[in-house]
Amino acid sequence: MDRSNIPSFILHHLQIIEPGSTFTASLPRVQSSSGHRFFAKVGSTSDREQYVGEAESLRAMDAAAPGLVPRVMALGVVDKSGRDSADGEGRPFFISEYKDFTPLTEASGAALGKRLALELHRSKSVKGYGFDVPTFCGATRLKNGWYDTWEKCFDALIGDLLAMLQPRTAYSELCMKGELVRQRVIPALLGPLKIEPALLHGDLWSGNTGTDTTTAEPVIFDPSSYYGHNEADLAIARIFGGIPQSFFTTYHQHFPKTEPVEQYELRGDLYELFHYLNHTVLFGGGYSGSALGKMEGLLKAVT
């Protein structure tokens, strides 16, 4: 590893974080002479919103559940000369803690379930449902903003995905049935809920979770946060697997299923639909068939 691999503006901010230390790097990993390690990345000009969304998500989660996510150390934008941008235009950069991790175990999965239930999902918003800045689920930009009900917030999330698919003629049936889900299913399942807006990770699948190799504690990263129904954070984990059953069992020991409990699985299907639609936007392929199947099952169940 060679110090020369570190852009000057990254090195400048590292020296602010740890005065007197020296640094070597093979980006995105940076090693400090103090023994600490950092994660540092630089984006293109089109990535600024995505960097802000990730940083603000991590900051909110770190405040709610300290140590559960890598702590953000620096975020900024530099101009063509590599200096901090005066007008906010330019290339974004991001520095956080670096964490080594392995997949979740039964023990760390249970610990993650407990921390989400008692810390992250107990963090409430006084502004309603949504988030202050756009966040990105994969490459998909979630406009966010604020809504006074969860029904309106989730309807907007689904509506935006359908709008992205609408111009693609191969998805005409999917979009038609998606609009029926918005008209019938979302009001029926979400309208009556008595919940508070909980801070969500937003993209909580096994690839964004791990066990810290130093502490054996769970860690989560690459968020797409917003404030919503806590159960929505469990959806993508159900789709792709890889998260131990101990996570779900322990979670609901500390955060019981929302009433009406008999609609828990239907709500799970509805929240999974968001991710199937998003994967259709991003990758196409068989995800559209999975989304259509969810829609048909939901429409049958509530009509």
C-alpha positions as YAML, in Angstrom:
chain: A
units: angstrom
residues:
- id: 1
  name: MET
  ca: [0.00, 0.00, 0.00]
- id: 2
  name: ASP
  ca: [1.26, 3.42, -0.91]
- id: 3
  name: ARG
  ca: [0.36, 6.80, 0.51]
- id: 4
  name: SER
  ca: [0.51, 8.21, -3.02]
- id: 5
  name: ASN
  ca: [-2.69, 6.30, -3.81]
- id: 6
  name: ILE
  ca: [-4.64, 8.60, -1.50]
- id: 7
  name: PRO
  ca: [-6.12, 11.70, -3.20]
- id: 8
  name: SER
  ca: [-4.86, 14.86, -1.54]
- id: 9
  name: PHE
  ca: [-8.30, 15.96, -0.38]
- id: 10
  name: ILE
  ca: [-8.93, 12.56, 1.24]
- id: 11
  name: LEU
  ca: [-5.54, 12.77, 2.95]
- id: 12
  name: HIS
  ca: [-6.38, 16.30, 4.15]
- id: 13
  name: HIS
  ca: [-9.57, 15.13, 5.83]
- id: 14
  name: LEU
  ca: [-7.90, 12.05, 7.29]
- id: 15
  name: GLN
  ca: [-5.32, 14.33, 8.91]
- id: 16
  name: ILE
  ca: [-8.17, 16.38, 10.38]
- id: 17
  name: ILE
  ca: [-9.69, 13.18, 11.77]
- id: 18
  name: GLU
  ca: [-6.37, 11.92, 13.16]
- id: 19
  name: PRO
  ca: [-3.83, 14.75, 13.47]
- id: 20
  name: GLY
  ca: [-0.26, 13.52, 13.48]
- id: 21
  name: SER
  ca: [-1.03, 10.11, 11.97]
- id: 22
  name: THR
  ca: [0.28, 8.86, 8.66]
- id: 23
  name: PHE
  ca: [-1.83, 6.89, 6.24]
- id: 24
  name: THR
  ca: [-1.38, 4.25, 3.58]
- id: 25
  name: ALA
  ca: [-4.12, 2.96, 1.33]
- id: 26
  name: SER
  ca: [-5.41, 0.65, -1.28]
- id: 27
  name: LEU
  ca: [-8.72, 2.45, -1.68]
- id: 28
  name: PRO
  ca: [-11.29, 2.12, -0.41]
- id: 29
  name: ARG
  ca: [-9.35, 0.78, 2.61]
- id: 30
  name: VAL
  ca: [-7.07, 3.20, 4.43]
- id: 31
  name: GLN
  ca: [-4.68, 2.19, 7.21]
- id: 32
  name: SER
  ca: [-3.61, 4.71, 9.85]
- id: 33
  name: SER
  ca: [-0.34, 4.57, 11.76]
- id: 34
  name: SER
  ca: [-2.50, 4.60, 14.89]
- id: 35
  name: GLY
  ca: [-3.87, 1.20, 13.95]
- id: 36
  name: HIS
  ca: [-7.29, 2.50, 12.94]
- id: 37
  name: ARG
  ca: [-8.72, 1.75, 9.51]
- id: 38
  name: PHE
  ca: [-11.03, 3.84, 7.38]
- id: 39
  name: PHE
  ca: [-13.23, 3.33, 4.34]
- id: 40
  name: ALA
  ca: [-12.80, 6.12, 1.78]
- id: 41
  name: LYS
  ca: [-14.38, 6.52, -1.63]
- id: 42
  name: VAL
  ca: [-14.69, 9.20, -4.30]
- id: 43
  name: GLY
  ca: [-17.55, 9.42, -6.77]
- id: 44
  name: SER
  ca: [-18.37, 11.15, -10.01]
- id: 45
  name: THR
  ca: [-20.31, 14.40, -10.18]
- id: 46
  name: SER
  ca: [-23.56, 12.46, -10.75]
- id: 47
  name: ASP
  ca: [-23.09, 10.55, -7.47]
- id: 48
  name: ARG
  ca: [-23.46, 13.48, -5.08]
- id: 49
  name: GLU
  ca: [-27.04, 12.77, -4.05]
- id: 50
  name: GLN
  ca: [-26.25, 9.10, -3.51]
- id: 51
  name: TYR
  ca: [-23.30, 9.91, -1.23]
- id: 52
  name: VAL
  ca: [-25.43, 12.34, 0.79]
- id: 53
  name: GLY
  ca: [-28.25, 9.82, 1.09]
- id: 54
  name: GLU
  ca: [-25.89, 7.10, 2.32]
- id: 55
  name: ALA
  ca: [-24.17, 9.39, 4.81]
- id: 56
  name: GLU
  ca: [-27.39, 10.81, 6.22]
- id: 57
  name: SER
  ca: [-28.81, 7.28, 6.53]
- id: 58
  name: LEU
  ca: [-25.73, 6.09, 8.41]
- id: 59
  name: ARG
  ca: [-25.71, 9.15, 10.67]
- id: 60
  name: ALA
  ca: [-29.34, 8.67, 11.61]
- id: 61
  name: MET
  ca: [-28.82, 4.97, 12.30]
- id: 62
  name: ASP
  ca: [-25.65, 5.56, 14.30]
- id: 63
  name: ALA
  ca: [-27.50, 8.06, 16.49]
- id: 64
  name: ALA
  ca: [-30.29, 5.54, 17.06]
- id: 65
  name: ALA
  ca: [-28.11, 2.42, 17.48]
- id: 66
  name: PRO
  ca: [-24.48, 3.41, 18.15]
- id: 67
  name: GLY
  ca: [-21.93, 1.01, 16.70]
- id: 68
  name: LEU
  ca: [-24.41, -0.92, 14.58]
- id: 69
  name: VAL
  ca: [-23.25, 0.85, 11.41]
- id: 70
  name: PRO
  ca: [-19.89, 2.27, 10.30]
- id: 71
  name: ARG
  ca: [-19.55, 5.78, 11.70]
- id: 72
  name: VAL
  ca: [-19.31, 8.54, 9.07]
- id: 73
  name: MET
  ca: [-16.14, 10.56, 9.56]
- id: 74
  name: ALA
  ca: [-16.30, 12.98, 6.62]
- id: 75
  name: LEU
  ca: [-18.48, 13.85, 3.66]
- id: 76
  name: GLY
  ca: [-17.91, 16.56, 1.11]
- id: 77
  name: VAL
  ca: [-17.60, 17.69, -2.48]
- id: 78
  name: VAL
  ca: [-14.42, 18.79, -4.22]
- id: 79
  name: ASP
  ca: [-14.00, 20.90, -7.33]
- id: 80
  name: LYS
  ca: [-11.77, 20.16, -10.32]
- id: 81
  name: SER
  ca: [-8.70, 21.37, -8.44]
- id: 82
  name: GLY
  ca: [-9.37, 18.94, -5.58]
- id: 83
  name: ARG
  ca: [-10.41, 21.65, -3.12]
- id: 84
  name: ASP
  ca: [-13.60, 21.72, -1.10]
- id: 85
  name: SER
  ca: [-16.29, 22.98, -3.46]
- id: 86
  name: ALA
  ca: [-17.64, 26.44, -2.72]
- id: 87
  name: ASP
  ca: [-20.94, 25.90, -4.55]
- id: 88
  name: GLY
  ca: [-21.59, 22.23, -3.79]
- id: 89
  name: GLU
  ca: [-20.80, 21.17, -7.35]
- id: 90
  name: GLY
  ca: [-18.12, 18.61, -8.11]
- id: 91
  name: ARG
  ca: [-17.06, 15.12, -7.08]
- id: 92
  name: PRO
  ca: [-18.34, 13.75, -3.76]
- id: 93
  name: PHE
  ca: [-16.17, 11.93, -1.26]
- id: 94
  name: PHE
  ca: [-16.98, 9.88, 1.81]
- id: 95
  name: ILE
  ca: [-14.92, 8.60, 4.74]
- id: 96
  name: SER
  ca: [-16.19, 6.20, 7.39]
- id: 97
  name: GLU
  ca: [-14.96, 3.56, 9.76]
- id: 98
  name: TYR
  ca: [-13.73, 0.39, 8.08]
- id: 99
  name: LYS
  ca: [-15.15, -2.84, 9.43]
- id: 100
  name: ASP
  ca: [-14.02, -6.36, 8.66]
- id: 101
  name: PHE
  ca: [-16.93, -8.77, 8.80]
- id: 102
  name: THR
  ca: [-18.10, -12.29, 8.08]
- id: 103
  name: PRO
  ca: [-21.69, -13.48, 7.47]
- id: 104
  name: LEU
  ca: [-24.23, -13.34, 10.26]
- id: 105
  name: THR
  ca: [-24.30, -16.29, 12.63]
- id: 106
  name: GLU
  ca: [-27.22, -17.50, 14.73]
- id: 107
  name: ALA
  ca: [-25.81, -15.48, 17.64]
- id: 108
  name: SER
  ca: [-25.09, -12.26, 15.74]
- id: 109
  name: GLY
  ca: [-28.39, -12.62, 13.85]
- id: 110
  name: ALA
  ca: [-30.25, -12.74, 17.16]
- id: 111
  name: ALA
  ca: [-28.26, -9.74, 18.39]
- id: 112
  name: LEU
  ca: [-29.16, -7.85, 15.21]
- id: 113
  name: GLY
  ca: [-32.84, -8.65, 15.67]
- id: 114
  name: LYS
  ca: [-32.71, -7.34, 19.23]
- id: 115
  name: ARG
  ca: [-30.88, -4.14, 18.29]
- id: 116
  name: LEU
  ca: [-33.28, -3.35, 15.45]
- id: 117
  name: ALA
  ca: [-36.30, -4.02, 17.66]
- id: 118
  name: LEU
  ca: [-35.11, -2.09, 20.72]
- id: 119
  name: GLU
  ca: [-32.98, 0.65, 19.17]
- id: 120
  name: LEU
  ca: [-33.19, 1.35, 15.43]
- id: 121
  name: HIS
  ca: [-36.91, 0.80, 15.01]
- id: 122
  name: ARG
  ca: [-37.68, 2.66, 18.22]
- id: 123
  name: SER
  ca: [-36.19, 5.80, 16.72]
- id: 124
  name: LYS
  ca: [-39.17, 7.89, 15.65]
- id: 125
  name: SER
  ca: [-39.63, 10.91, 13.42]
- id: 126
  name: VAL
  ca: [-41.65, 13.94, 14.44]
- id: 127
  name: LYS
  ca: [-41.91, 14.94, 10.77]
- id: 128
  name: GLY
  ca: [-43.93, 11.92, 9.66]
- id: 129
  name: TYR
  ca: [-43.06, 9.21, 7.16]
- id: 130
  name: GLY
  ca: [-40.22, 9.66, 4.69]
- id: 131
  name: PHE
  ca: [-36.76, 11.22, 4.91]
- id: 132
  name: ASP
  ca: [-35.12, 14.62, 4.55]
- id: 133
  name: VAL
  ca: [-33.01, 13.71, 1.50]
- id: 134
  name: PRO
  ca: [-33.29, 11.25, -1.39]
- id: 135
  name: THR
  ca: [-31.82, 7.83, -0.66]
- id: 136
  name: PHE
  ca: [-30.93, 5.08, -3.08]
- id: 137
  name: CYS
  ca: [-32.09, 1.47, -2.97]
- id: 138
  name: GLY
  ca: [-29.43, 0.00, -5.21]
- id: 139
  name: ALA
  ca: [-29.23, 2.53, -8.03]
- id: 140
  name: THR
  ca: [-32.89, 3.54, -7.69]
- id: 141
  name: ARG
  ca: [-33.43, 7.03, -6.34]
- id: 142
  name: LEU
  ca: [-36.13, 7.29, -3.71]
- id: 143
  name: LYS
  ca: [-37.40, 10.86, -3.78]
- id: 144
  name: ASN
  ca: [-38.55, 10.70, -0.16]
- id: 145
  name: GLY
  ca: [-39.92, 13.94, 1.30]
- id: 146
  name: TRP
  ca: [-42.49, 13.73, 4.09]
- id: 147
  name: TYR
  ca: [-45.99, 12.25, 4.36]
- id: 148
  name: ASP
  ca: [-48.46, 12.39, 7.20]
- id: 149
  name: THR
  ca: [-49.47, 8.73, 6.87]
- id: 150
  name: TRP
  ca: [-47.65, 5.49, 6.09]
- id: 151
  name: GLU
  ca: [-50.28, 4.67, 3.48]
- id: 152
  name: LYS
  ca: [-49.39, 7.81, 1.51]
- id: 153
  name: CYS
  ca: [-45.65, 7.25, 1.89]
- id: 154
  name: PHE
  ca: [-45.68, 3.65, 0.72]
- id: 155
  name: ASP
  ca: [-48.10, 4.44, -2.11]
- id: 156
  name: ALA
  ca: [-45.63, 7.08, -3.34]
- id: 157
  name: LEU
  ca: [-42.76, 4.58, -3.22]
- id: 158
  name: ILE
  ca: [-44.71, 2.03, -5.26]
- id: 159
  name: GLY
  ca: [-46.03, 4.72, -7.60]
- id: 160
  name: ASP
  ca: [-42.54, 5.97, -8.41]
- id: 161
  name: LEU
  ca: [-41.36, 2.46, -9.32]
- id: 162
  name: LEU
  ca: [-44.39, 1.88, -11.55]
- id: 163
  name: ALA
  ca: [-43.72, 5.22, -13.24]
- id: 164
  name: MET
  ca: [-40.19, 4.04, -14.07]
- id: 165
  name: LEU
  ca: [-41.59, 0.85, -15.60]
- id: 166
  name: GLN
  ca: [-44.50, 2.47, -17.46]
- id: 167
  name: PRO
  ca: [-42.50, 3.43, -20.60]
- id: 168
  name: ARG
  ca: [-41.39, -0.18, -21.06]
- id: 169
  name: THR
  ca: [-44.12, -1.93, -23.04]
- id: 170
  name: ALA
  ca: [-43.11, -5.35, -21.73]
- id: 171
  name: TYR
  ca: [-44.43, -4.32, -18.32]
- id: 172
  name: SER
  ca: [-47.88, -3.03, -19.30]
- id: 173
  name: GLU
  ca: [-49.74, -5.76, -17.40]
- id: 174
  name: LEU
  ca: [-47.47, -5.32, -14.39]
- id: 175
  name: CYS
  ca: [-48.15, -1.59, -14.32]
- id: 176
  name: MET
  ca: [-51.90, -2.07, -14.76]
- id: 177
  name: LYS
  ca: [-52.11, -4.48, -11.84]
- id: 178
  name: GLY
  ca: [-49.73, -2.30, -9.86]
- id: 179
  name: GLU
  ca: [-52.23, 0.54, -10.11]
- id: 180
  name: LEU
  ca: [-54.93, -1.81, -8.82]
- id: 181
  name: VAL
  ca: [-52.69, -2.62, -5.86]
- id: 182
  name: ARG
  ca: [-52.39, 1.10, -5.17]
- id: 183
  name: GLN
  ca: [-56.16, 1.57, -5.38]
- id: 184
  name: ARG
  ca: [-57.25, -1.50, -3.41]
- id: 185
  name: VAL
  ca: [-54.50, -3.21, -1.47]
- id: 186
  name: ILE
  ca: [-52.46, -0.37, 0.00]
- id: 187
  name: PRO
  ca: [-55.50, 1.42, 1.49]
- id: 188
  name: ALA
  ca: [-56.94, -1.87, 2.80]
- id: 189
  name: LEU
  ca: [-53.75, -3.14, 4.46]
- id: 190
  name: LEU
  ca: [-51.97, 0.05, 5.49]
- id: 191
  name: GLY
  ca: [-54.74, 2.60, 6.01]
- id: 192
  name: PRO
  ca: [-56.05, 1.10, 9.28]
- id: 193
  name: LEU
  ca: [-52.63, 0.55, 10.92]
- id: 194
  name: LYS
  ca: [-51.93, 2.31, 14.20]
- id: 195
  name: ILE
  ca: [-48.16, 2.74, 13.99]
- id: 196
  name: GLU
  ca: [-45.44, 5.34, 14.37]
- id: 197
  name: PRO
  ca: [-42.76, 6.19, 11.79]
- id: 198
  name: ALA
  ca: [-39.71, 4.05, 12.62]
- id: 199
  name: LEU
  ca: [-36.20, 4.56, 11.26]
- id: 200
  name: LEU
  ca: [-35.51, 1.85, 8.67]
- id: 201
  name: HIS
  ca: [-32.33, 0.60, 7.04]
- id: 202
  name: GLY
  ca: [-34.34, 0.24, 3.84]
- id: 203
  name: ASP
  ca: [-32.30, -2.44, 2.03]
- id: 204
  name: LEU
  ca: [-31.72, -5.02, 4.74]
- id: 205
  name: TRP
  ca: [-30.67, -8.17, 2.91]
- id: 206
  name: SER
  ca: [-27.86, -10.54, 3.82]
- id: 207
  name: GLY
  ca: [-25.37, -8.76, 1.55]
- id: 208
  name: ASN
  ca: [-25.71, -5.62, 3.67]
- id: 209
  name: THR
  ca: [-25.25, -7.36, 7.02]
- id: 210
  name: GLY
  ca: [-22.37, -9.07, 8.76]
- id: 211
  name: THR
  ca: [-20.60, -10.04, 11.95]
- id: 212
  name: ASP
  ca: [-17.76, -7.75, 13.03]
- id: 213
  name: THR
  ca: [-14.64, -9.94, 13.18]
- id: 214
  name: THR
  ca: [-13.24, -7.91, 16.08]
- id: 215
  name: THR
  ca: [-16.29, -7.76, 18.35]
- id: 216
  name: ALA
  ca: [-18.50, -10.62, 17.02]
- id: 217
  name: GLU
  ca: [-21.34, -8.07, 17.08]
- id: 218
  name: PRO
  ca: [-23.66, -7.47, 14.11]
- id: 219
  name: VAL
  ca: [-23.01, -4.67, 11.65]
- id: 220
  name: ILE
  ca: [-25.20, -3.32, 8.84]
- id: 221
  name: PHE
  ca: [-24.27, -0.98, 5.99]
- id: 222
  name: ASP
  ca: [-25.22, 0.32, 2.50]
- id: 223
  name: PRO
  ca: [-28.54, 1.72, 3.72]
- id: 224
  name: SER
  ca: [-31.46, 3.34, 1.93]
- id: 225
  name: SER
  ca: [-33.09, 4.82, 4.98]
- id: 226
  name: TYR
  ca: [-36.45, 6.43, 5.56]
- id: 227
  name: TYR
  ca: [-39.04, 6.45, 8.33]
- id: 228
  name: GLY
  ca: [-41.80, 3.91, 7.79]
- id: 229
  name: HIS
  ca: [-43.53, 0.84, 9.18]
- id: 230
  name: ASN
  ca: [-40.96, -1.25, 11.04]
- id: 231
  name: GLU
  ca: [-42.17, -4.46, 9.34]
- id: 232
  name: ALA
  ca: [-41.13, -3.08, 5.94]
- id: 233
  name: ASP
  ca: [-37.50, -3.49, 6.99]
- id: 234
  name: LEU
  ca: [-37.91, -7.27, 7.18]
- id: 235
  name: ALA
  ca: [-39.13, -7.72, 3.61]
- id: 236
  name: ILE
  ca: [-36.04, -8.07, 1.44]
- id: 237
  name: ALA
  ca: [-34.48, -10.39, 4.01]
- id: 238
  name: ARG
  ca: [-37.44, -12.71, 3.44]
- id: 239
  name: ILE
  ca: [-36.85, -12.68, -0.33]
- id: 240
  name: PHE
  ca: [-33.18, -13.52, -0.55]
- id: 241
  name: GLY
  ca: [-32.55, -15.45, 2.65]
- id: 242
  name: GLY
  ca: [-29.10, -15.64, 4.21]
- id: 243
  name: ILE
  ca: [-30.23, -13.96, 7.43]
- id: 244
  name: PRO
  ca: [-30.63, -16.52, 10.24]
- id: 245
  name: GLN
  ca: [-34.08, -17.36, 11.58]
- id: 246
  name: SER
  ca: [-32.79, -16.22, 14.96]
- id: 247
  name: PHE
  ca: [-32.98, -12.67, 13.63]
- id: 248
  name: PHE
  ca: [-36.72, -12.82, 12.97]
- id: 249
  name: THR
  ca: [-37.54, -14.80, 16.12]
- id: 250
  name: THR
  ca: [-35.61, -12.47, 18.41]
- id: 251
  name: TYR
  ca: [-36.89, -9.39, 16.63]
- id: 252
  name: HIS
  ca: [-40.53, -10.22, 17.26]
- id: 253
  name: GLN
  ca: [-39.82, -11.17, 20.85]
- id: 254
  name: HIS
  ca: [-38.92, -7.53, 21.40]
- id: 255
  name: PHE
  ca: [-41.14, -5.87, 18.76]
- id: 256
  name: PRO
  ca: [-44.41, -7.78, 18.39]
- id: 257
  name: LYS
  ca: [-46.17, -8.01, 15.06]
- id: 258
  name: THR
  ca: [-48.47, -5.11, 14.29]
- id: 259
  name: GLU
  ca: [-52.20, -5.59, 14.71]
- id: 260
  name: PRO
  ca: [-54.04, -7.05, 12.92]
- id: 261
  name: VAL
  ca: [-51.56, -9.91, 13.31]
- id: 262
  name: GLU
  ca: [-53.55, -12.08, 10.90]
- id: 263
  name: GLN
  ca: [-52.54, -9.69, 8.10]
- id: 264
  name: TYR
  ca: [-48.82, -9.88, 8.91]
- id: 265
  name: GLU
  ca: [-48.01, -12.18, 5.98]
- id: 266
  name: LEU
  ca: [-50.06, -10.10, 3.55]
- id: 267
  name: ARG
  ca: [-48.24, -6.97, 4.65]
- id: 268
  name: GLY
  ca: [-44.97, -8.85, 4.20]
- id: 269
  name: ASP
  ca: [-46.00, -9.72, 0.65]
- id: 270
  name: LEU
  ca: [-46.85, -6.07, -0.02]
- id: 271
  name: TYR
  ca: [-43.49, -4.91, 1.32]
- id: 272
  name: GLU
  ca: [-41.71, -7.60, -0.70]
- id: 273
  name: LEU
  ca: [-43.50, -6.25, -3.77]
- id: 274
  name: PHE
  ca: [-41.58, -2.99, -3.43]
- id: 275
  name: HIS
  ca: [-38.28, -4.87, -3.74]
- id: 276
  name: TYR
  ca: [-39.47, -7.09, -6.59]
- id: 277
  name: LEU
  ca: [-40.55, -3.98, -8.49]
- id: 278
  name: ASN
  ca: [-37.26, -2.26, -7.73]
- id: 279
  name: HIS
  ca: [-35.31, -5.28, -8.96]
- id: 280
  name: THR
  ca: [-37.44, -5.24, -12.10]
- id: 281
  name: VAL
  ca: [-36.45, -1.61, -12.63]
- id: 282
  name: LEU
  ca: [-32.79, -2.45, -12.08]
- id: 283
  name: PHE
  ca: [-32.42, -5.88, -13.65]
- id: 284
  name: GLY
  ca: [-35.63, -6.93, -15.42]
- id: 285
  name: GLY
  ca: [-35.65, -10.67, -15.96]
- id: 286
  name: GLY
  ca: [-37.67, -12.95, -13.71]
- id: 287
  name: TYR
  ca: [-38.24, -10.31, -11.07]
- id: 288
  name: SER
  ca: [-41.23, -8.97, -13.01]
- id: 289
  name: GLY
  ca: [-42.88, -12.40, -12.81]
- id: 290
  name: SER
  ca: [-42.33, -12.48, -9.06]
- id: 291
  name: ALA
  ca: [-43.78, -8.98, -8.74]
- id: 292
  name: LEU
  ca: [-46.81, -9.93, -10.81]
- id: 293
  name: GLY
  ca: [-47.36, -13.04, -8.67]
- id: 294
  name: LYS
  ca: [-47.29, -10.92, -5.50]
- id: 295
  name: MET
  ca: [-49.77, -8.48, -7.00]
- id: 296
  name: GLU
  ca: [-52.20, -11.21, -8.05]
- id: 297
  name: GLY
  ca: [-52.06, -12.84, -4.63]
- id: 298
  name: LEU
  ca: [-52.62, -9.54, -2.85]
- id: 299
  name: LEU
  ca: [-55.49, -8.50, -5.10]
- id: 300
  name: LYS
  ca: [-57.18, -11.85, -4.57]
- id: 301
  name: ALA
  ca: [-56.76, -11.64, -0.80]
- id: 302
  name: VAL
  ca: [-58.27, -8.19, -0.33]
- id: 303
  name: THR
  ca: [-61.11, -8.28, -2.88]
...
